[in-house]
């Protein structure tokens, strides 16, 4: 296979398959969770559900002091990674172009030099999280294969993107194709691993907030 | 013009001044990324360079490469260098035809065996030899026969270098490149559709100066001309880095000369010297004239997913993929959810609460 054929394959059929599985898996899991529902709460409600629920969804974006003091490495690197990842994903022009061509929506991007710096910080944060997981006795005890594997997969998407952007791998079609391939791997495993927290985290937060709100407790 | 004329003599005959010649040598030395001190060495070598015999074979091609090289509007030293070579066979340019033309080729092959340069433009059909023949000889046979005694081969144009347009899917003639067939000769790929004239003469100048071929990249192209991407050398690159793009060919961004990435420019995947050497004696080049790069110097550029689609855009039907995922995901999700729900309710119904008596009885 020539580099161009490899690129055409990853830009075409493989991307299609990956996106289909990604959307299929997400919808499947969300429906599964929502339909299962919860037992009806027969007690009289002491407060509203919706507003405290949404408030909790938003409030938990803000770093928690206790958590920061308890596990500073995970908290700081975790925030760095999440913010950095979304900056690279959503504000790099070629990515915006992809979203524009698929969903028809578009927004201005950041200068590439800034994306470049953010990508490096994000990758370093991931490496830090990986090392921390290996170093901490407690985390090592709690970690499964999936935890390490997902760190590697997410790192690869950033790293191959970085290689393609800086043309460290030649020729360019191969570099871009490797980046697409790593993204496709992430899309395929996304709904069936804990990467799914991208969606379910918000369900969980809302439920927590709504439950406390209903009981009249400050959430 | 005798066979023993050197390039220096020919240039003087044509009225090229010493100053003009040295300027050309300086430009050539810098073009080939040689240190400035090499200029005199280049001048000396070119001055004394004897006329090399060149056989030019044209196979499945459009003559655009020959046009590119010969249609300079003003006579340049590049074109004079081209004149300097003893072009013993080129069926578009030579006066002779038929048997006389083939006789000229055979004579050159015989007289300069092991020393002549073979230039090829066009791809070679492997599907059926009848797709392209010259004087009844198939392209494949002619290439093999002529390559056998060549000192080196220059594959001019993307067709000869990588198969080019004839090679594009579904490749009805089974077209392949020169390097797909000839394995035992030094081959330089001067790709482009067509290649920049000064790149072709630059390779000739290198051959004349050093008697060998320049350093090549992974596709067999001279590093000095194909070492950097269009994107990295593009004068519109600052706009890409700032995130300023033309959205259509006639919007404000296009008028202000912003980056053409969103209009499908293939600059990031294309290695060529257009951005630095430009076309038509340095007048302009495709991106400067407002059109994105097509990637014509790259293998399979014709099949790389559409000239007007940005590189990062998927080539297939993503809306369909998302639709399918949504539909099937929702259906299976509802079914799985319903099953889980039923399991939960069933379990609730089947639950037999333990009584105090039962517990006491057990203990």
XYZ file of C-alpha atoms in Angstrom:
582
model
C 0.000 0.000 0.000
C 1.355 3.423 -0.904
C 1.234 6.250 1.676
C -1.537 7.963 -0.292
C -3.613 4.787 -0.417
C -3.092 4.407 3.331
C -4.307 7.974 3.854
C -7.316 7.509 1.570
C -8.208 4.342 3.477
C -8.013 6.020 6.890
C -9.766 9.175 5.655
C -12.519 7.148 4.002
C -13.862 3.688 4.868
C -12.023 3.251 8.185
C -13.175 6.644 9.446
C -16.740 5.779 8.463
C -16.617 2.484 10.337
C -15.064 4.110 13.405
C -17.647 6.915 13.534
C -20.503 4.433 13.051
C -19.292 2.287 15.954
C -18.661 5.386 18.076
C -22.153 6.839 17.566
C -23.763 3.403 17.838
C -22.002 2.641 21.112
C -22.714 6.016 22.719
C -26.403 5.957 21.842
C -26.677 2.337 22.931
C -25.129 2.960 26.325
C -27.036 6.171 26.990
C -30.349 4.525 26.141
C -29.451 1.554 28.273
C -28.715 3.770 31.279
C -31.732 6.017 30.835
C -34.293 3.275 30.212
C -33.162 1.252 33.191
C -34.222 4.240 35.312
C -34.402 4.275 39.072
C -36.902 3.202 41.599
C -39.639 5.775 42.156
C -38.990 7.893 45.243
C -42.263 7.782 47.173
C -41.284 10.344 49.798
C -42.625 13.876 49.432
C -40.121 16.137 47.661
C -38.617 18.868 49.831
C -37.132 20.830 46.975
C -36.681 21.105 43.237
C -34.608 18.605 41.230
C -33.722 20.299 37.957
C -31.991 23.449 39.192
C -29.776 21.813 41.839
C -29.008 19.054 39.324
C -27.779 21.502 36.702
C -25.969 23.522 39.378
C -23.998 20.423 40.368
C -23.162 19.670 36.745
C -21.612 23.128 36.483
C -20.106 23.339 39.981
C -18.037 20.217 39.557
C -16.090 21.840 36.747
C -14.418 23.931 39.449
C -11.474 22.271 41.216
C -12.304 21.032 44.661
C -9.960 22.244 47.415
C -10.124 19.036 49.387
C -9.303 16.953 46.346
C -6.503 19.334 45.410
C -4.939 18.887 48.849
C -5.612 15.176 48.967
C -4.170 14.245 45.562
C -2.560 17.315 44.041
C -0.806 15.475 41.186
C -3.944 13.833 39.827
C -5.979 17.007 40.223
C -3.526 19.409 38.591
C -2.391 17.080 35.811
C -5.979 15.934 35.310
C -7.192 19.477 34.761
C -4.230 20.278 32.513
C -4.876 17.208 30.431
C -8.636 17.724 30.068
C -8.418 21.415 29.180
C -5.440 20.834 26.872
C -7.088 17.929 25.102
C -10.221 19.922 24.345
C -8.219 22.957 23.210
C -6.304 20.761 20.740
C -9.425 18.938 19.643
C -11.744 21.907 19.215
C -9.514 24.883 18.390
C -7.061 23.449 15.849
C -8.176 24.598 12.410
C -7.960 21.263 10.533
C -10.163 19.748 13.281
C -12.675 22.601 13.012
C -12.672 21.988 9.279
C -13.571 18.341 9.865
C -16.430 19.268 12.201
C -17.605 21.936 9.758
C -17.741 19.419 6.928
C -19.658 16.906 9.040
C -21.986 18.936 11.223
C -22.026 22.213 9.302
C -20.979 24.288 12.320
C -17.764 26.236 12.552
C -15.871 28.612 14.831
C -12.543 30.441 14.742
C -9.423 28.457 15.661
C -6.329 29.333 17.641
C -2.940 30.130 16.073
C -1.036 26.898 15.460
C 1.883 27.947 17.671
C -0.495 28.063 20.663
C -2.021 24.689 19.813
C 1.503 23.329 19.507
C 2.413 24.492 23.014
C -0.850 23.222 24.486
C -0.320 19.829 22.822
C 3.102 19.492 24.440
C 1.712 20.417 27.883
C -1.154 17.963 27.415
C 1.185 15.124 26.460
C 3.450 15.876 29.427
C 0.417 15.835 31.714
C -0.536 12.395 30.367
C 2.983 11.088 30.906
C 2.843 12.506 34.447
C -0.474 10.788 35.112
C 0.904 7.510 33.819
C 3.997 7.723 36.033
C 1.879 8.733 39.009
C -0.330 5.710 38.479
C 2.731 3.462 38.478
C 4.340 5.171 41.473
C 1.426 5.369 43.838
C 0.874 2.140 45.735
C -2.835 2.798 46.099
C -3.392 3.696 42.439
C -1.342 0.711 41.289
C -3.533 -1.528 43.403
C -6.711 -0.048 41.970
C -5.581 0.096 38.334
C -6.588 -2.423 35.720
C -5.157 -3.003 32.259
C -7.819 -0.687 30.852
C -6.538 2.282 32.869
C -3.043 2.033 31.398
C -4.290 1.127 27.936
C -6.552 4.179 27.709
C -3.749 6.505 28.777
C -1.642 5.092 25.951
C -4.431 5.364 23.361
C -5.211 8.973 24.233
C -1.511 9.800 24.289
C -1.130 8.271 20.820
C -3.802 10.507 19.315
C -1.936 13.571 20.574
C 1.506 12.227 19.756
C 0.693 11.175 16.175
C -0.972 14.540 15.632
C 2.165 16.232 16.889
C 4.335 14.091 14.592
C 2.134 14.916 11.601
C 2.071 18.633 12.370
C 5.855 18.793 12.653
C 6.463 16.306 9.805
C 8.663 14.178 12.014
C 7.371 11.093 10.198
C 7.823 11.134 6.424
C 6.040 11.183 4.081
C 3.239 13.392 5.282
C 0.343 11.159 4.087
C 1.712 8.353 6.285
C 1.973 10.687 9.280
C -1.567 11.977 8.827
C -2.888 8.465 8.248
C -1.252 7.237 11.483
C -2.909 10.112 13.336
C -6.298 9.232 11.855
C -5.768 5.567 12.662
C -5.041 6.321 16.324
C -8.133 8.523 16.510
C -10.192 5.760 14.920
C -8.921 3.308 17.537
C -10.015 5.730 20.257
C -13.435 6.242 18.666
C -14.040 2.499 18.433
C -13.165 1.691 22.048
C -14.675 4.906 23.400
C -18.232 3.757 24.209
C -17.112 0.442 25.705
C -14.449 1.730 28.075
C -14.328 4.337 30.805
C -13.762 6.962 28.121
C -17.566 6.937 28.135
C -17.335 9.155 31.232
C -17.201 12.050 28.744
C -20.991 11.584 28.610
C -21.939 9.660 31.719
C -20.080 12.045 34.053
C -22.782 14.606 33.362
C -25.574 12.106 34.031
C -23.917 11.211 37.319
C -23.424 14.829 38.362
C -26.976 15.730 37.492
C -28.381 12.769 39.406
C -26.349 13.632 42.474
C -27.445 17.258 42.443
C -31.076 16.419 41.682
C -31.222 13.809 44.449
C -29.890 16.216 47.071
C -32.151 18.971 45.763
C -35.197 16.765 46.124
C -34.268 16.001 49.719
C -33.780 19.671 50.430
C -30.054 19.264 51.021
C -27.514 21.714 49.680
C -25.743 19.875 46.900
C 28.099 22.357 -33.357
C 30.721 19.646 -32.988
C 30.407 16.873 -30.451
C 33.508 18.139 -28.672
C 32.092 21.561 -27.818
C 32.125 22.302 -24.143
C 29.284 24.120 -22.425
C 31.497 27.196 -21.981
C 32.152 27.407 -25.705
C 28.510 26.984 -26.551
C 27.400 29.676 -24.127
C 29.991 32.124 -25.502
C 28.880 31.267 -29.037
C 25.343 32.203 -28.023
C 26.488 35.531 -26.641
C 26.227 34.746 -22.916
C 28.632 37.002 -21.012
C 31.051 35.697 -18.397
C 29.146 37.755 -15.840
C 25.825 36.193 -16.889
C 27.354 32.719 -16.732
C 28.764 33.264 -13.218
C 25.428 34.625 -12.055
C 23.837 31.434 -13.293
C 26.494 29.340 -11.533
C 25.892 31.226 -8.268
C 22.152 30.664 -8.596
C 22.684 26.988 -9.429
C 25.066 26.511 -6.512
C 22.595 28.105 -4.111
C 19.677 26.194 -5.692
C 21.572 22.977 -5.056
C 22.300 24.074 -1.477
C 26.056 24.180 -2.076
C 28.254 26.583 -0.105
C 29.029 29.868 -1.945
C 32.667 28.832 -2.264
C 31.507 26.071 -4.599
C 30.342 28.594 -7.204
C 33.724 28.688 -8.930
C 33.943 24.897 -8.896
C 30.501 24.720 -10.508
C 31.541 27.332 -13.076
C 34.740 25.505 -13.868
C 33.044 22.144 -14.175
C 30.217 23.493 -16.314
C 32.674 25.453 -18.463
C 34.522 22.286 -19.350
C 31.543 19.938 -19.399
C 31.449 17.980 -22.645
C 28.142 17.458 -24.429
C 26.435 14.442 -22.960
C 24.323 12.340 -25.255
C 20.705 12.313 -24.158
C 17.983 9.963 -25.326
C 14.499 11.158 -24.427
C 11.725 8.584 -24.477
C 8.082 9.647 -24.309
C 5.555 7.021 -23.328
C 2.010 7.526 -21.976
C 2.270 11.294 -21.509
C 0.752 14.570 -22.649
C 3.977 16.322 -23.759
C 3.417 18.834 -20.971
C 6.823 18.036 -19.501
C 8.567 18.783 -22.796
C 6.460 21.923 -23.137
C 7.450 22.986 -19.640
C 11.109 22.668 -20.496
C 11.105 24.152 -23.987
C 8.486 26.897 -23.839
C 10.391 29.465 -21.838
C 9.366 32.867 -23.142
C 12.858 34.331 -23.154
C 15.954 32.288 -23.834
C 17.530 31.514 -20.474
C 20.778 29.882 -19.542
C 18.657 26.980 -18.341
C 17.286 26.525 -21.835
C 20.787 26.901 -23.265
C 22.007 24.137 -20.983
C 19.215 22.067 -22.398
C 20.377 23.042 -25.891
C 23.882 22.067 -24.919
C 23.041 18.417 -24.442
C 23.185 16.317 -27.533
C 19.550 15.363 -27.729
C 19.968 12.390 -29.986
C 16.414 11.151 -29.804
C 13.206 12.923 -28.793
C 10.332 12.045 -31.028
C 8.428 15.275 -30.387
C 11.381 17.550 -31.095
C 13.433 15.668 -33.666
C 13.018 16.299 -37.372
C 13.450 12.690 -38.355
C 10.605 10.215 -38.122
C 9.949 6.537 -38.631
C 12.964 4.333 -39.343
C 15.358 7.293 -39.433
C 14.331 8.315 -35.928
C 14.767 4.812 -34.544
C 18.106 4.565 -36.315
C 19.220 7.742 -34.513
C 18.281 6.179 -31.175
C 20.118 2.979 -31.928
C 23.155 4.858 -33.140
C 23.287 6.962 -29.965
C 22.844 3.878 -27.807
C 25.660 2.166 -29.649
C 28.090 5.094 -29.836
C 27.683 6.209 -26.198
C 26.976 2.860 -24.582
C 27.205 3.148 -20.817
C 27.554 6.934 -20.956
C 24.345 8.427 -22.267
C 21.608 9.922 -20.109
C 18.154 8.501 -20.553
C 15.279 10.896 -19.926
C 11.807 9.386 -19.742
C 8.478 11.143 -19.577
C 5.217 9.235 -19.417
C 4.207 5.994 -17.746
C 4.615 2.509 -19.139
C 1.506 0.357 -19.742
C 1.821 -3.238 -18.595
C -1.787 -4.191 -19.331
C -1.541 -4.582 -23.083
C 1.600 -3.561 -24.991
C -0.682 -2.250 -27.740
C -1.876 0.634 -25.551
C 1.235 2.597 -26.441
C 3.850 1.749 -29.055
C 6.504 3.665 -30.939
C 7.532 2.385 -34.376
C 5.820 -0.875 -33.475
C 7.936 -1.321 -30.351
C 6.091 -1.516 -27.040
C 6.989 1.064 -24.389
C 8.160 -1.693 -22.062
C 10.566 -3.178 -24.619
C 11.894 0.214 -25.646
C 12.509 1.264 -22.042
C 14.326 -1.963 -21.159
C 16.416 -1.875 -24.315
C 17.388 1.780 -23.941
C 17.938 1.677 -20.178
C 20.420 -1.155 -20.532
C 23.258 1.083 -21.765
C 22.316 4.263 -19.904
C 24.617 5.862 -17.340
C 21.602 7.128 -15.437
C 17.896 7.686 -15.936
C 15.963 10.866 -15.248
C 12.236 10.186 -14.919
C 10.733 13.538 -15.813
C 7.200 14.251 -14.657
C 4.876 12.449 -12.274
C 3.849 9.873 -14.925
C 7.396 8.586 -15.399
C 8.234 8.991 -11.702
C 5.111 7.481 -10.105
C 2.689 6.468 -12.879
C 0.832 9.777 -12.746
C -2.535 10.321 -14.388
C -2.502 7.060 -16.426
C -1.903 5.239 -13.108
C -4.992 6.865 -11.502
C -7.786 4.501 -10.489
C -8.927 2.318 -12.184
C -5.641 2.402 -14.149
C -7.056 0.874 -17.346
C -3.680 0.462 -19.063
C -1.870 -1.004 -16.059
C 0.452 2.013 -16.081
C 3.599 1.915 -13.927
C 6.584 4.167 -13.325
C 10.112 3.774 -14.676
C 11.418 2.644 -11.284
C 8.785 -0.101 -11.168
C 10.537 -1.695 -14.151
C 14.196 -0.678 -14.071
C 15.919 -1.739 -10.873
C 19.614 -1.784 -11.729
C 20.256 1.823 -12.843
C 20.490 5.060 -10.905
C 17.132 6.793 -11.381
C 16.243 10.360 -10.465
C 12.559 11.165 -10.222
C 11.859 14.752 -11.208
C 8.168 14.707 -10.404
C 5.572 17.359 -11.045
C 2.767 17.749 -13.511
C 4.748 19.231 -15.155
C 8.017 19.628 -13.235
C 9.572 23.064 -12.842
C 11.929 23.634 -15.816
C 14.795 24.808 -13.600
C 14.510 21.594 -11.592
C 15.006 19.529 -14.743
C 17.984 21.658 -15.807
C 19.235 21.741 -12.221
C 19.521 17.953 -12.262
C 21.244 18.139 -15.658
C 23.610 20.805 -14.292
C 24.387 18.600 -11.324
C 25.122 15.692 -13.616
C 27.377 17.889 -15.760
C 29.150 19.399 -12.754
C 29.704 16.340 -10.614
C 29.298 13.554 -13.131
C 26.760 11.893 -10.862
C 23.304 12.249 -9.477
C 22.278 14.479 -6.560
C 21.193 13.274 -3.127
C 17.711 11.779 -3.349
C 14.731 11.582 -1.002
C 12.712 8.441 -0.254
C 10.855 8.819 -3.566
C 14.080 9.148 -5.525
C 13.642 12.899 -5.962
C 16.549 15.342 -5.627
C 16.547 16.531 -2.004
C 17.592 20.043 -2.956
C 14.341 20.650 -4.815
C 11.978 18.273 -3.031
C 13.355 18.489 0.501
C 10.739 20.860 1.852
C 6.985 20.939 1.653
C 5.029 23.612 -0.175
C 3.284 24.347 3.143
C 6.532 25.015 5.014
C 7.832 27.369 2.315
C 4.522 29.019 1.418
C 4.337 32.801 1.720
C 0.723 32.353 2.909
C 1.858 30.145 5.810
C 1.611 32.961 8.422
C -2.130 33.143 7.686
C -2.471 29.409 8.310
C -0.669 29.792 11.623
C -2.885 32.717 12.583
C -6.016 30.847 11.559
C -6.951 33.194 8.692
C -8.462 31.331 5.752
C -10.159 32.050 2.457
C -13.546 30.299 2.570
C -14.365 30.742 -1.118
C -12.334 31.779 -4.137
C -13.798 35.293 -4.162
C -14.372 36.265 -0.533
C -12.523 38.868 1.470
C -9.985 36.305 2.687
C -9.173 35.283 -0.892
C -8.693 38.939 -1.865
C -6.422 39.486 1.111
C -4.322 36.470 0.165
C -5.150 34.318 3.184
C -4.392 30.604 3.424
C -6.159 28.269 0.964
C -6.200 25.196 3.249
C -9.979 25.188 3.566
C -10.307 25.319 -0.217
C -8.440 22.039 -0.473
C -4.811 23.154 -0.769
C -2.516 20.092 -0.642
C 0.540 22.151 0.335
C 1.028 20.230 3.603
C 1.484 16.882 1.826
C 3.378 18.148 -1.225
C 7.131 18.373 -1.630
C 8.277 20.583 -4.477
C 10.169 23.787 -5.164
C 7.240 25.843 -6.535
C 7.102 28.110 -3.485
C 10.748 29.094 -3.789
C 11.577 28.815 -7.504
C 8.151 29.720 -8.898
C 7.082 29.420 -12.528
C 7.492 31.432 -15.731
C 10.855 32.930 -14.837
C 9.827 33.511 -11.258
C 6.597 35.329 -12.118
C 4.186 33.396 -9.937
C 3.042 29.951 -8.912
C -0.343 28.269 -8.334
C -0.887 29.415 -4.736
C 0.263 32.936 -5.542
C -2.303 33.051 -8.342
C -5.031 32.150 -5.853
C -5.524 28.401 -6.281
C -4.581 25.717 -3.788
C -1.800 23.255 -4.520
C -3.008 20.021 -6.179
C -0.070 17.997 -4.901
C 1.041 17.126 -8.437
C 4.550 16.065 -7.479
C 3.313 13.351 -5.098
C 2.563 9.711 -5.912
C -1.165 9.040 -6.491
C -2.040 12.745 -6.209
C -4.930 12.168 -8.596
C -6.564 9.729 -6.183
C -5.820 11.581 -2.947
C -9.431 12.411 -2.126
C -10.485 15.476 -4.124
C -8.682 18.671 -5.104
C -11.142 20.974 -3.326
C -11.546 19.045 -0.076
C -9.359 20.139 2.837
C -6.821 17.485 3.770
C -8.359 16.801 7.169
C -11.869 16.209 5.836
C -12.994 12.594 5.541
C -13.521 11.523 1.970
C -16.558 9.375 2.620
C -20.165 9.715 3.691
C -19.896 10.712 7.357
C -23.508 11.869 7.632
C -24.562 8.360 6.614
C -22.242 6.828 9.203
C -23.614 9.061 11.966
C -27.200 8.331 10.872
C -26.611 4.591 10.873
C -24.913 4.759 14.260
C -27.757 6.814 15.725
C -30.507 4.588 14.316
C -29.016 1.214 15.104
C -27.619 2.436 18.434
C -31.022 3.743 19.527
C -32.789 0.523 18.479
C -30.294 -1.786 20.182
C -30.071 0.571 23.168
C -33.832 0.557 23.660
C -33.921 -3.228 23.336
C -31.037 -3.705 25.768
C -32.526 -1.157 28.165
C -35.928 -2.823 28.016
C -34.379 -6.213 28.672
C -32.434 -4.906 31.643
C -35.529 -3.166 32.928
C -37.549 -6.353 32.636
C -34.852 -8.291 34.431
C -34.933 -5.757 37.232
C -38.736 -5.850 37.586
C -38.789 -9.642 37.376
C -36.190 -9.847 40.086
C -38.269 -7.555 42.267
C -41.337 -9.748 41.804
C -39.495 -12.982 42.421
C -37.814 -11.698 45.546
C -38.918 -13.661 48.585
C -38.446 -11.548 51.681
C -36.855 -13.327 54.618
C -38.950 -13.441 57.716
C -37.711 -13.359 61.285
C -38.980 -16.930 61.737
C -36.955 -18.133 58.769
C -33.859 -16.478 60.146
C -34.380 -17.924 63.566
C -35.096 -21.348 62.095
C -31.781 -21.248 60.241
C -29.723 -20.404 63.248
